[in-house]
Amino acid sequence: MTETVHYDREGQIAVLTVDNPPVNALGHAVRRDLVAAIDRFEADDAEIAVLVGSVKLFLGGADVSEFGKPPRDPWLPEVVSRIERASKPVVAAIHGAALGGGMEVALGCHYRVALEGAKLGFPEVKLGILPGAGGTQRTPRLTGTDAALELVTTGAPVDATRAKVAGLVDRMVEGDDPRIAGLAYAGELLEQGAPARPVCDMPAPEAPARDWETWDDELKRAYPGEVAQQKAARAVRAACEMSFADGLAEERRLFRELMETRQREALVHAFFLERQVSKLPELKGMEPRSVDAVGIVGGGTMGTGIATAVLLSGLPATLVEQSVEAAEAARLAVEKNLDGAVRRGKLSEEVRARIDLTTTTDYEALSEADVVIEAVFESMDVKRQVFDMLDRVMKDGAILATNTSYLDVNKIAAVTRRPADVIGLHFFSPAHVMKLLEVVVADETDPEVVATAFALAKKLNKIAVRSGVCDGFIGNRLLSHYRAAATEMVLQGASPYRIDAALEGFGFAMGPFRVADLAGLDIGHATRARKGPRRGEVNPDWDDRLNEMGRLGRKTGRGYYIYDEESPKGRLDPEVTEIVEGVRSDRGVRAREFGDSEIVERYLTAMVNEAARVVGEGIAKRPLDVDAVLLFGYGFPRWRGGPMMYADHVGLATIRERVERYARDNPDFWQIAPLLADLADNEKQFKDLN
Ligand code: 3H9
């Protein structure tokens, strides 16, 4: 049995060091060893103890991988109480981070010192739960109720300085060694004869300055559909209105309720899939190539967004444009993005002053780049010309990437003498903000190049998902399919506004027609012109009509919605309703009613069915890759875990039955994906394929 908490002495001070890499999660062994270490401290003649973390942080919280499994004693609340009940004082010395259960352990200690730069907080709500080891009871006793509500309901950590101001820690010190900081503070406390000081004995907190109803209303508004935030607030309320022991029991009850929810399951799935997407069997043991300089070709919205993302990661970037004017315009666009990053607090003024984009019209300037990302006009001819040029100037071993959103990467690779070094890197706009990056692996792409793309994505702070080559890759292929399902519903009688509202009610950031307005109706128009309607797809004549009228969406102030000063976020347009009704009557369609649940079901069923095809064809390696694409690039609600998890929750037999039912009206469009049929037949789930 390995020991996860080491015990040693410095004079009269006992030092308890938690050592459970990589993040000192409070799994069963650590909980057990913490109790043993406190027992030893009590039996020892040491007069005070310091608790520190050995890895890069103090404690990362409960071990999330234990969620949903049978609990094992001792539970974290008992561990925290055991520390708190120690007869001699215990000091927490926090560096790096104290999160969730980790922060709760710190609150069980009698004194807290945090090192500059440490992050402290309660991310539990982001996992669909609430602090379940006394965090909702002890925090308000230290910080007051409003600050505690802010901490536990947003899940956002605060830095050591703010933690000190809020009263979450007693001290904030400079330095980088928590042991030294802890020993110094403990030495002082010893000299003062400071006693154990349990937070549970402190007076119950007052009601919040903003009353409970206001808090409740605000949480409902800020987190529509989610339950954890409101329950976390109820637990804090219990701290104000009950004894400490009863408050703890109430916290436990609410915690257990949340543990049983699908939201919790979905959010934990999202937490792990952020990390699992980059763990591909084909990359095991593969060393990525080193990337010290990045080139970008094309200074439009995508190119400048990508250049911004590269610069924000600390890598130098060189951007090639066709003319001096275009290069200058690109430089200005990147500067604007960087200034925006400073305003949003993503970049310090000091670092901002040091970074600068190199722009040029000369491809030779890319000859030393390790990776070049092409982001020129979406045309095979233009892309092939660019790749021909890149093939001539780039050094051996450099990676040639295309940001195409649907073109065949194999055909682009084929113009070069080095197809093994060619890959797709599909960024989403705005590229310096959006988390998702589709890594499109062509037939001849070298696995080392794939590994480098994943390493670069990490450096750029992106979530990379592997996709095979097909029209639209994973994300846009699904999008065009579920958009088609929405179009079919409009033709049959649902208004675009009703569809948007129903899907936003489900939790999507935006409904499909709002998204179309944002992207520009000309984009959808061009895509349809290129591909023509696919099996069973309704051609949305009204879209073409709006397009002809110059109503291209947000950028022209009118699309499906009207955007003006009065309604910057868009308001309904009766003219659109008229146009749609005109199309229905031209086609002899008698409109029928659609309820919200039918809208949501049809839309998601189309998404799931096409996703099953994408997985079945090997375009996505695993269902979780699809979930990641939809969560991080297409506004799917995180607390629902993604379309594949949604399908597993609904049941694949039900999804199949829906497809069969819809197929009665439109059998071409609603063809069941073989993988979906197969899983439903065998009573399996998508998650079995992860
Ligand atoms: C809680 O505490 C509930 C209590 O209130 C109540 C209890 C009764 N568990 O992110 P990284 C893994 S809820 C298990 O790349 P970084 C992670 O999967 C918990 N595993 O590192 C990855 O594994 P792999 C509240 C965890 O340096 C590896 O560690 N706490 C956990 O970029 C490295 O992770 C949180 O929500 C965990 N808690 O960031 C904190 N955390 O190598 C969640 C990480 O196999 N964690 N792993 O892919 C984080 O925010 C970041 O991981 C952290 C480090 C900031 C700590």
XYZ file of C-alpha atoms and ligand atoms in Angstrom, residues 22-23 25 56-57 60-64 67 76 99-101 104 123-124 127 129-132 252 255 271-272 275 279, ligand 1:
85
model
C -1.199 14.674 -11.052
C -3.647 16.936 -9.178
C -7.437 14.497 -6.137
C 1.928 21.684 -8.583
C -1.112 22.476 -6.490
C -7.645 19.507 -6.887
C -10.879 18.349 -5.232
C -12.813 15.122 -4.943
C -11.774 12.390 -7.365
C -14.327 12.853 -10.124
C -18.593 9.641 -8.979
C -14.724 13.580 2.542
C -10.597 23.515 -5.636
C -13.870 21.975 -4.542
C -13.214 19.301 -1.952
C -13.212 22.219 1.777
C -16.115 24.429 -9.355
C -18.696 21.817 -8.271
C -19.949 19.274 -12.636
C -23.170 19.151 -8.009
C -22.508 21.436 -5.050
C -19.711 21.537 -2.471
C -20.583 18.452 -0.442
C -25.573 16.381 2.179
C -25.614 16.953 -2.747
C -15.273 17.214 -18.122
C -13.598 13.955 -19.065
C -9.344 15.372 -22.043
C -6.147 10.419 -26.291
C -15.654 18.009 -5.546
O -14.614 18.336 -5.064
C -16.851 17.576 -4.745
C -16.778 17.896 -3.282
O -17.286 19.174 -3.002
C -17.674 17.001 -2.464
C -17.209 15.650 -2.157
C -18.066 14.930 -1.152
N -10.693 14.097 -10.215
O -6.841 19.312 -16.144
P -5.545 18.611 -16.229
C -7.269 14.536 -13.997
S -15.837 17.991 -7.220
C -10.160 13.161 -10.985
O -5.012 18.278 -17.555
P -4.176 20.927 -15.295
C -7.591 14.911 -15.406
O -8.648 14.147 -15.895
C -14.235 18.262 -7.879
N -9.272 13.423 -11.968
O -4.429 19.377 -15.382
C -6.284 14.590 -16.090
O -6.201 13.199 -16.255
P -5.456 12.570 -17.497
C -13.898 19.673 -7.855
C -8.929 14.696 -12.144
O -2.887 21.075 -14.602
C -5.244 14.975 -15.054
O -5.923 14.935 -13.794
N -12.651 19.877 -8.554
C -9.461 15.724 -11.372
O -4.379 21.548 -16.610
C -4.637 16.340 -15.261
O -5.696 17.296 -15.360
C -12.615 20.185 -9.852
O -13.620 20.295 -10.499
C -10.379 15.382 -10.355
N -10.920 16.306 -9.543
O -5.328 21.481 -14.344
C -11.250 20.419 -10.419
N -8.939 16.897 -11.795
O -4.036 12.987 -17.368
C -11.131 19.825 -11.779
C -8.103 16.593 -12.802
O -5.698 11.121 -17.361
N -9.788 19.884 -12.289
N -8.088 15.274 -13.031
O -6.148 13.181 -18.704
C -9.262 20.981 -12.820
O -9.869 22.026 -12.888
C -7.870 20.878 -13.349
O -7.591 19.536 -13.576
C -6.777 21.451 -12.428
C -5.393 21.092 -13.003
C -6.923 22.976 -12.345
C -6.875 20.866 -11.024
